[in-house]
PDB file of C-alpha atoms and ligand atoms in Angstrom:
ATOM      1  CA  UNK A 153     158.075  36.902  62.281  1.00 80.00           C
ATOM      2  CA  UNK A 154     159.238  40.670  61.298  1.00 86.00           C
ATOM      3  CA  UNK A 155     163.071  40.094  59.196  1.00 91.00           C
ATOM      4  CA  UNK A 156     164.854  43.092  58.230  1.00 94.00           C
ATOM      5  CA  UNK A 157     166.983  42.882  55.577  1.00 96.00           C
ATOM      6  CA  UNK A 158     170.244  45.086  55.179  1.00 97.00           C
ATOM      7  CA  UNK A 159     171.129  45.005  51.385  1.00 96.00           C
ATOM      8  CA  UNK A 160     172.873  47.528  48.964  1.00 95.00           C
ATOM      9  CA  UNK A 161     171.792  45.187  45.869  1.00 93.00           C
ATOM     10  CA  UNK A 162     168.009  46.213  45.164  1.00 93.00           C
ATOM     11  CA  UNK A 163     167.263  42.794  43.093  1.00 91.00           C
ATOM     12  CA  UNK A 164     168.698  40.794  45.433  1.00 91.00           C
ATOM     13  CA  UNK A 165     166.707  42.487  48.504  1.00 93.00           C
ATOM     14  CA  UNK A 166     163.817  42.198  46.270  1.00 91.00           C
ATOM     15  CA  UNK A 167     163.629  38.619  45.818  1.00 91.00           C
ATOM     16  CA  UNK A 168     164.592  37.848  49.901  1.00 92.00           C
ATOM     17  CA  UNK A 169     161.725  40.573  50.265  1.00 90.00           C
ATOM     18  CA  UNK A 170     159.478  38.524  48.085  1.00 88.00           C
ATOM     19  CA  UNK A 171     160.854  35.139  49.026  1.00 88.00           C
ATOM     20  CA  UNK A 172     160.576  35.736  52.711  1.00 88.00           C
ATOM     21  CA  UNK A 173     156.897  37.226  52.327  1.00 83.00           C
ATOM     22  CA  UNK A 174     155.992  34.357  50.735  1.00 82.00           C
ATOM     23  CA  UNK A 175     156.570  32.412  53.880  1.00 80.00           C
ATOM     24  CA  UNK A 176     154.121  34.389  55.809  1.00 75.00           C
ATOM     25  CA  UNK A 177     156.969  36.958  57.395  1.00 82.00           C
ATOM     26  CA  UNK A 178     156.609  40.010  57.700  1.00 81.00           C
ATOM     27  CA  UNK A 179     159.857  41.608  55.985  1.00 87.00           C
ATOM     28  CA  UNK A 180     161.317  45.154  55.753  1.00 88.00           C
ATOM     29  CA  UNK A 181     164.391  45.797  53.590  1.00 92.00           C
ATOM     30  CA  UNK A 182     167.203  48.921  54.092  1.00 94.00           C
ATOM     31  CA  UNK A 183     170.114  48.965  51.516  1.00 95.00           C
ATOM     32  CA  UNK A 184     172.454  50.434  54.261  1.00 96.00           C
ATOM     33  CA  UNK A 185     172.964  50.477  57.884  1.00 96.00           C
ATOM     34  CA  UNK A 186     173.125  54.223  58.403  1.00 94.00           C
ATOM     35  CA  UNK A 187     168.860  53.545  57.770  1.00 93.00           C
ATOM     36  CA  UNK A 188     168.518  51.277  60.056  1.00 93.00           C
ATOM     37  CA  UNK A 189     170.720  53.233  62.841  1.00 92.00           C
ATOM     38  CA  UNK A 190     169.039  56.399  62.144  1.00 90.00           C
ATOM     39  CA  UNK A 191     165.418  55.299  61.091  1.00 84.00           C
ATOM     40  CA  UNK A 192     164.297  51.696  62.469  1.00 84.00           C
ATOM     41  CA  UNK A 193     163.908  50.634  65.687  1.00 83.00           C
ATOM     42  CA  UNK A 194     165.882  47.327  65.806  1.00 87.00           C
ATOM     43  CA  UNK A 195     164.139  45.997  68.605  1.00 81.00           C
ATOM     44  CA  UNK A 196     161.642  45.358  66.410  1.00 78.00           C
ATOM     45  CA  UNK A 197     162.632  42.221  64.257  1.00 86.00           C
ATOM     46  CA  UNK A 198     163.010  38.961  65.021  1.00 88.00           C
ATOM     47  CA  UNK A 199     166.089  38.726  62.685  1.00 94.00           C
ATOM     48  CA  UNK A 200     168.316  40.281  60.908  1.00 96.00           C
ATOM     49  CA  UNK A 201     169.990  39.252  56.988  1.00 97.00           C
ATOM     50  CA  UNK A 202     172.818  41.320  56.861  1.00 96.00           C
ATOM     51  CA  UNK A 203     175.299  42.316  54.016  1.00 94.00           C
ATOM     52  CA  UNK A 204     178.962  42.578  54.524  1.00 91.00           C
ATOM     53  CA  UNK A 205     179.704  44.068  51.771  1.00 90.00           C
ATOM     54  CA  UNK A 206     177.719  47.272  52.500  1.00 94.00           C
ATOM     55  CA  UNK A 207     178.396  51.318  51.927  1.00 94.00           C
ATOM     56  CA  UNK A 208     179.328  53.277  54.177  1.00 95.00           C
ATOM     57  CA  UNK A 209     179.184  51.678  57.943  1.00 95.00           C
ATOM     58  CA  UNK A 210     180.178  47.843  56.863  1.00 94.00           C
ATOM     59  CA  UNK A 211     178.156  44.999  57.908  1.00 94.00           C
ATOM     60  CA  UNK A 212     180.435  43.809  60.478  1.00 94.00           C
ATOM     61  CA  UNK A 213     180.386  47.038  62.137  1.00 95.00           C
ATOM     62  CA  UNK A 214     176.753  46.900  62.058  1.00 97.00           C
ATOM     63  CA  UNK A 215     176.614  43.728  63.869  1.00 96.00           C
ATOM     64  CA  UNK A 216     178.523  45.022  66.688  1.00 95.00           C
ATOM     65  CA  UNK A 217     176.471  47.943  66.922  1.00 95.00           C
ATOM     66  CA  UNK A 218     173.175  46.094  67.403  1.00 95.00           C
ATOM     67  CA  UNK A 219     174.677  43.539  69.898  1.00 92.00           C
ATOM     68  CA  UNK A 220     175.993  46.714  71.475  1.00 91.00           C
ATOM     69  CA  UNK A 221     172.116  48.219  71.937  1.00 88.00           C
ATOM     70  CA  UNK A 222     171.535  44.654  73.794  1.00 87.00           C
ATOM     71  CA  UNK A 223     169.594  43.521  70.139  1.00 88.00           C
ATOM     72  CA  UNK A 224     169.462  39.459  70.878  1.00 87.00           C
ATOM     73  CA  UNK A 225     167.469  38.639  67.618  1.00 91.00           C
ATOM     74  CA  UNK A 226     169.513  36.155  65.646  1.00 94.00           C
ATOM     75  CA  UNK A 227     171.808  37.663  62.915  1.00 95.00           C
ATOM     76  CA  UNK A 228     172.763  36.136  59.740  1.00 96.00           C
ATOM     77  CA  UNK A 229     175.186  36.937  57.059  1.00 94.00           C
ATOM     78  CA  UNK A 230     175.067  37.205  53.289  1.00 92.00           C
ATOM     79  CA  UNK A 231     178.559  37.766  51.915  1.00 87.00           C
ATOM     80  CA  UNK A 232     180.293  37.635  48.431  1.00 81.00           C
ATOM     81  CA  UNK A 233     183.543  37.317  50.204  1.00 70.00           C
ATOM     82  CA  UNK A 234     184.359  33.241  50.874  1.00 66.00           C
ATOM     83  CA  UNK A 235     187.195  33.847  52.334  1.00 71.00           C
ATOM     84  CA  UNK A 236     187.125  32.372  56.147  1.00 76.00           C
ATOM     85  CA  UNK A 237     188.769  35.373  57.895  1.00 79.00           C
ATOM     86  CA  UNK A 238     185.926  37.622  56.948  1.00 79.00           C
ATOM     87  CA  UNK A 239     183.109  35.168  58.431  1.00 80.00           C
ATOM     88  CA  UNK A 240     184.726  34.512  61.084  1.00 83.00           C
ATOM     89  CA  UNK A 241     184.858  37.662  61.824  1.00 86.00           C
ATOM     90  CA  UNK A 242     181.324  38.578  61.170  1.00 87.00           C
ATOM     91  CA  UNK A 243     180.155  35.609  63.840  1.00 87.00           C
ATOM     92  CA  UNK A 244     183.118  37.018  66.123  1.00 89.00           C
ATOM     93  CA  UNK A 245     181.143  40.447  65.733  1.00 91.00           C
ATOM     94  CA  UNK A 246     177.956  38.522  67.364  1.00 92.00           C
ATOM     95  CA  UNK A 247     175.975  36.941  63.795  1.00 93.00           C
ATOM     96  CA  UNK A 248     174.898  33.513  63.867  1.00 92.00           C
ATOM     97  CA  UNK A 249     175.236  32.656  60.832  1.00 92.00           C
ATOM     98  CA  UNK A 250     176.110  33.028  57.509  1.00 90.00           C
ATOM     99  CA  UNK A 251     175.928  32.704  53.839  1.00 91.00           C
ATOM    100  CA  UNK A 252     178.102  32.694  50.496  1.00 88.00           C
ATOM    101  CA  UNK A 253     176.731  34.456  47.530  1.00 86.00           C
ATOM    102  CA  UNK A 254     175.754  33.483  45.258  1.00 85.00           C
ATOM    103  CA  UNK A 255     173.196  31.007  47.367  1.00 87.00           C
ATOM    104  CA  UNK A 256     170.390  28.684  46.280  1.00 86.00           C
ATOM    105  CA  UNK A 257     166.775  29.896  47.592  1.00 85.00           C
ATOM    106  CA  UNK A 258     166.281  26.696  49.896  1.00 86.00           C
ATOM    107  CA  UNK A 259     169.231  27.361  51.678  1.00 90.00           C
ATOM    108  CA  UNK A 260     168.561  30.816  52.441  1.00 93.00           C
ATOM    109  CA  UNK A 261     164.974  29.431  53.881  1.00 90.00           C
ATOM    110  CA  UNK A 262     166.734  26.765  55.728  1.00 90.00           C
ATOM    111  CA  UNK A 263     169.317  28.875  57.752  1.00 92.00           C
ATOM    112  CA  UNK A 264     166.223  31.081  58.309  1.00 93.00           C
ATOM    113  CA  UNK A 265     164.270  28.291  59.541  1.00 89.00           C
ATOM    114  CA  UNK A 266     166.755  27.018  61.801  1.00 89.00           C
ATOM    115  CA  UNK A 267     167.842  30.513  63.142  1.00 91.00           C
ATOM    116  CA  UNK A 268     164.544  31.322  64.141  1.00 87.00           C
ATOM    117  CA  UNK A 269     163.866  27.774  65.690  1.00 81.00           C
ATOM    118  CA  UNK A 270     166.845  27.821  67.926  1.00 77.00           C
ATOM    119  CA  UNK A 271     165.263  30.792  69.185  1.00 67.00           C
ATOM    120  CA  UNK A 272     162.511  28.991  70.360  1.00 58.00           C
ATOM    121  CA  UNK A 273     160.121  29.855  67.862  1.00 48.00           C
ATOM    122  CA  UNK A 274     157.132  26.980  66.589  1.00 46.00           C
ATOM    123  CA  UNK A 275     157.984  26.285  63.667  1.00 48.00           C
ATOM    124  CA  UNK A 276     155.336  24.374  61.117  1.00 55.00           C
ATOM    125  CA  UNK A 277     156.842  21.182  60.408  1.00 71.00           C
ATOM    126  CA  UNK A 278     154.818  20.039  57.303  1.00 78.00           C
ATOM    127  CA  UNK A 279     152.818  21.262  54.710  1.00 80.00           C
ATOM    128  CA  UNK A 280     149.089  19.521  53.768  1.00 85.00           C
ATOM    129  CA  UNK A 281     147.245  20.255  50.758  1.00 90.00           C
ATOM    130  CA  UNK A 282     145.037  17.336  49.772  1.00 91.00           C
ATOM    131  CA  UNK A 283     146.778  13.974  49.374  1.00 94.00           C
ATOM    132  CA  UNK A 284     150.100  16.118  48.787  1.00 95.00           C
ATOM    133  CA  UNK A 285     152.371  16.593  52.120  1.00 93.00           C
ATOM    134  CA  UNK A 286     155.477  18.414  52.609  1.00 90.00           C
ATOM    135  CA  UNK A 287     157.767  17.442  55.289  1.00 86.00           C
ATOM    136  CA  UNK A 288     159.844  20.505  55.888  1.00 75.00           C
ATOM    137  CA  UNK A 289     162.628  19.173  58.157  1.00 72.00           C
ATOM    138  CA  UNK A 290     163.063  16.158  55.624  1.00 80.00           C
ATOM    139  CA  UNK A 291     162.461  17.769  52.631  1.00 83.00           C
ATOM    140  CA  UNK A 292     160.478  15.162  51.281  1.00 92.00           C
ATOM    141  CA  UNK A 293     157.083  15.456  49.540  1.00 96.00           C
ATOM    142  CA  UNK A 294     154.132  12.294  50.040  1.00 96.00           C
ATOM    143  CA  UNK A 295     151.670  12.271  47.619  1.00 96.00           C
ATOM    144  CA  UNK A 296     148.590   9.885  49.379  1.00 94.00           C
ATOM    145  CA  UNK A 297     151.396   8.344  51.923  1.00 93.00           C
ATOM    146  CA  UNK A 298     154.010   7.469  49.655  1.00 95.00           C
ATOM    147  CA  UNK A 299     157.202   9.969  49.169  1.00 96.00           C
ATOM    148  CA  UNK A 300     157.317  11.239  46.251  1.00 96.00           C
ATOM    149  CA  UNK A 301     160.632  11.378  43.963  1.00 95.00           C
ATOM    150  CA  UNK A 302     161.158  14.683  42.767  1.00 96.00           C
ATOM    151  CA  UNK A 303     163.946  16.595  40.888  1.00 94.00           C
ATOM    152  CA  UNK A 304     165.251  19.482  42.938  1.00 89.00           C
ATOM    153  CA  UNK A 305     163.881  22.195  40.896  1.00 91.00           C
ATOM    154  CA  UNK A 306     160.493  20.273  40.814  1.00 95.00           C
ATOM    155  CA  UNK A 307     160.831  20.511  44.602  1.00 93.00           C
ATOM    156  CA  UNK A 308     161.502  24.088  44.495  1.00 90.00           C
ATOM    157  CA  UNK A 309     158.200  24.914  42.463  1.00 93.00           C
ATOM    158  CA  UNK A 310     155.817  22.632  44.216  1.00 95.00           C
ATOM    159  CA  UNK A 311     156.748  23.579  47.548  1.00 90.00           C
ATOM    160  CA  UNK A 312     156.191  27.465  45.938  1.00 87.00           C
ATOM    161  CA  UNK A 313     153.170  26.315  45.408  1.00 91.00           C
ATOM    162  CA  UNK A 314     151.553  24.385  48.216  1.00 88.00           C
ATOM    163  CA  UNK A 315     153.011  27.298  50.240  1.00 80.00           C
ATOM    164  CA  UNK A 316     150.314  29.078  48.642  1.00 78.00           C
ATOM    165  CA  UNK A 317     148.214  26.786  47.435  1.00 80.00           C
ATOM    166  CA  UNK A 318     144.422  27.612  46.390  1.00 79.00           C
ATOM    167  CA  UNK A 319     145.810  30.916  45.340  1.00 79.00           C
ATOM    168  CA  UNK A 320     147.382  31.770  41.993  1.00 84.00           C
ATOM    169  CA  UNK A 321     151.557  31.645  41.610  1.00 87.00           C
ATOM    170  CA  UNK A 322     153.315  34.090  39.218  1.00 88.00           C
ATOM    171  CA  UNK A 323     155.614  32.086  36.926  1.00 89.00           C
ATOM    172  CA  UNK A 324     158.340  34.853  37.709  1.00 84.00           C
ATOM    173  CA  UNK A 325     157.663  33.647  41.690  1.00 83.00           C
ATOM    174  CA  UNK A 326     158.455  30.094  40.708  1.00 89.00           C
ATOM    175  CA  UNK A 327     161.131  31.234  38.783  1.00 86.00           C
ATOM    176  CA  UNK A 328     162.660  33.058  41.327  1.00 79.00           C
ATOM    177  CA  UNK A 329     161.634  29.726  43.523  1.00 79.00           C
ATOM    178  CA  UNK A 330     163.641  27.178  41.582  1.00 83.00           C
ATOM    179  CA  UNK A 331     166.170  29.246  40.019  1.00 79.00           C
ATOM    180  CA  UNK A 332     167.456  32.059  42.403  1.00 69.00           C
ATOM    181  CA  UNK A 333     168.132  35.221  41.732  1.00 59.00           C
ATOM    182  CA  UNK A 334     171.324  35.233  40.271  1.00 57.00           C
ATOM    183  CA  UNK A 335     170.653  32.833  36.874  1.00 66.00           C
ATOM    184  CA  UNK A 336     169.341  33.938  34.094  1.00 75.00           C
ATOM    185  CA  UNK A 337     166.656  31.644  32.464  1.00 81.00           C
ATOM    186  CA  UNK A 338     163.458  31.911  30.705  1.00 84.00           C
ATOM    187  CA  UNK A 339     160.324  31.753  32.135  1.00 81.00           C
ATOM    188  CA  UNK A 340     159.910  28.232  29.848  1.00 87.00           C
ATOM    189  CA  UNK A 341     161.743  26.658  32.242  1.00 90.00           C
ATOM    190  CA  UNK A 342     159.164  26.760  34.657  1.00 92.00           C
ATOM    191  CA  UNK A 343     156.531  25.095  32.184  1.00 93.00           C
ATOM    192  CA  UNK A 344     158.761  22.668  31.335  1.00 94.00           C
ATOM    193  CA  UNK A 345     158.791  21.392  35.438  1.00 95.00           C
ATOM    194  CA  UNK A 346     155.551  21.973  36.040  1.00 96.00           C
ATOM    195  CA  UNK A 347     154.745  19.512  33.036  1.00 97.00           C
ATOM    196  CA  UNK A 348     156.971  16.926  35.010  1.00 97.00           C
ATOM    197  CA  UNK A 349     155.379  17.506  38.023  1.00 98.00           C
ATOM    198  CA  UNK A 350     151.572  17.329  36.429  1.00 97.00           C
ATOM    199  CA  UNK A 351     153.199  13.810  35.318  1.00 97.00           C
ATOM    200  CA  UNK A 352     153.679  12.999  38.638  1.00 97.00           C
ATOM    201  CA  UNK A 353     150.869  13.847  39.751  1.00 97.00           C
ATOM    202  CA  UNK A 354     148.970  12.367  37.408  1.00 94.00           C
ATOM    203  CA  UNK A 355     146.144  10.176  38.687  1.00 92.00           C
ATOM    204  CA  UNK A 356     145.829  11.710  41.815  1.00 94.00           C
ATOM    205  CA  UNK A 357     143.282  14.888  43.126  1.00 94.00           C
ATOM    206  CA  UNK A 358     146.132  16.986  43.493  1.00 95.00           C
ATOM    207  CA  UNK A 359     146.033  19.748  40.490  1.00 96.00           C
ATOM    208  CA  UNK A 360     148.039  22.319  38.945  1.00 97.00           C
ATOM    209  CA  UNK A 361     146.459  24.653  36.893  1.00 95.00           C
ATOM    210  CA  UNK A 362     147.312  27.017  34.458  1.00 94.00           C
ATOM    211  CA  UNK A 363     146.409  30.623  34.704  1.00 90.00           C
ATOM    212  CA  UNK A 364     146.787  32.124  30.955  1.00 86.00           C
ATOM    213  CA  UNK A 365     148.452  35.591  31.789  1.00 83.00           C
ATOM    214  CA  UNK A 366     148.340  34.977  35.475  1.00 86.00           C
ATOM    215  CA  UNK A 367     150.871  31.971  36.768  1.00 92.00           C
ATOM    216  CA  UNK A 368     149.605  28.284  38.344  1.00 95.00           C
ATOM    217  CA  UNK A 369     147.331  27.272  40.813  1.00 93.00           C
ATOM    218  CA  UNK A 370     147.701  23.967  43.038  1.00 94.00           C
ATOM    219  CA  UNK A 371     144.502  23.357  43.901  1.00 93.00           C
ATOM    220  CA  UNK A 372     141.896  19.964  44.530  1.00 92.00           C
ATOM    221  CA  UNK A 373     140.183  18.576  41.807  1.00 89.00           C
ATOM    222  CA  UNK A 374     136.532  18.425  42.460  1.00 78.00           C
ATOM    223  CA  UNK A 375     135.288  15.105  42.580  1.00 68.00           C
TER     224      UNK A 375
HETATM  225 CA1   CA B 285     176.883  44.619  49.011  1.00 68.19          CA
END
């Protein structure tokens, strides 16, 4: 799927840009919409993350513009402002949906997921990597059958990885996986889940290695 991303705040784009690559879309960022109107050709995506808060022409604006060019790719909102007027103005404006800043990573993937679903998109349902499964409508990770009780930022790194597993995971990725963009914590963190989740692992084929300099690697122990 192509997402374009309309964005004045460059880290925050960055990390969508990154998190949204990372599940195999193809993603293009703007930081306002006077690039877009003047540059893209909107056509082109298959959805759209738009900022409210933008300079210049405003998000909402925006919104109404594409609807106006007949653009029917779903539209969803990332705004700072809670309060209900403005969203409900944004979906009166023709978005879909929308989302409150600061926002956790998995629910940014899940409005995704179900935005581009209800337009009739397959969507992979689970994950398998070895005797590990991901069930990505439930959420749940199976490990040889059996679910598999994990702490929500363990979640957030092993699904990182068996998104990509076989190939090697930056610990600033998995930072950015479990923690969002907005926190501030040391990369520590990270080893200190990943040595929970090696625990629970633990007995079964299902690896995660360490990279020295590099990040992790989930990846099936050879027999
Ligand atoms: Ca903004």
């Amino acid at each position: 799927m192509r997402i374009l991303i309309v964005e004045d705040n460059e880290g925050l784009a960055t990390g969508i840009v990154r998190l949204m690559n990372s599940e195999a879309h193809v993603t293009d960022w703007v930081p306002d919409a006077e690039t877009l109107q003047t540059g893209l050709n909107p056509a082109g995506y298959d959805l759209f993350i738009i900022d409210l808060g933008l300079p210049g022409i405003g998000g909402i604006e925006l919104i109404r513009w594409l609807r106006a060019q007949g653009v029917e790719a779903p539209v969803l909102i990332v705004t700072a402002q809670d309060a209900v007027k403005c969203r409900v103005r944004g979906l009166d404006a023709g978005a879909d949906d929308y989302l409150i800043k600061p926002f956790e990573v998995e629910e940014l993937e899940a409005r995704v997921r179900a935005l581009l679903r209800r337009r009739g998109t397959p969507i992979t349902s689970s994950i398998e990597f070895g005797p590990l499964s991901l069930d990505l409508g439930a959420r749940q990770f199976s490990l040889s059958g059996a679910p598999l009780g994990l702490a929500p930022k363990e979640h957030a790194i092993l699904e990182a990885l068996i998104r990509r597993a076989g190939l090697t995971v930056s610990k600033e990725a998995l930072l950015d996986a479990a923690y969002g963009f907005e926190e501030e914590v040391s990369p520590a963190a990270v080893e200190v889940v990943v040595h929970r989740l090696r625990r629970k692992l633990e007995g079964s084929k299902a690896v995660i290695a360490t990279l020295r300099g590099f990040g992790y690697l989930l990846r099936i122990q050879a027999p």
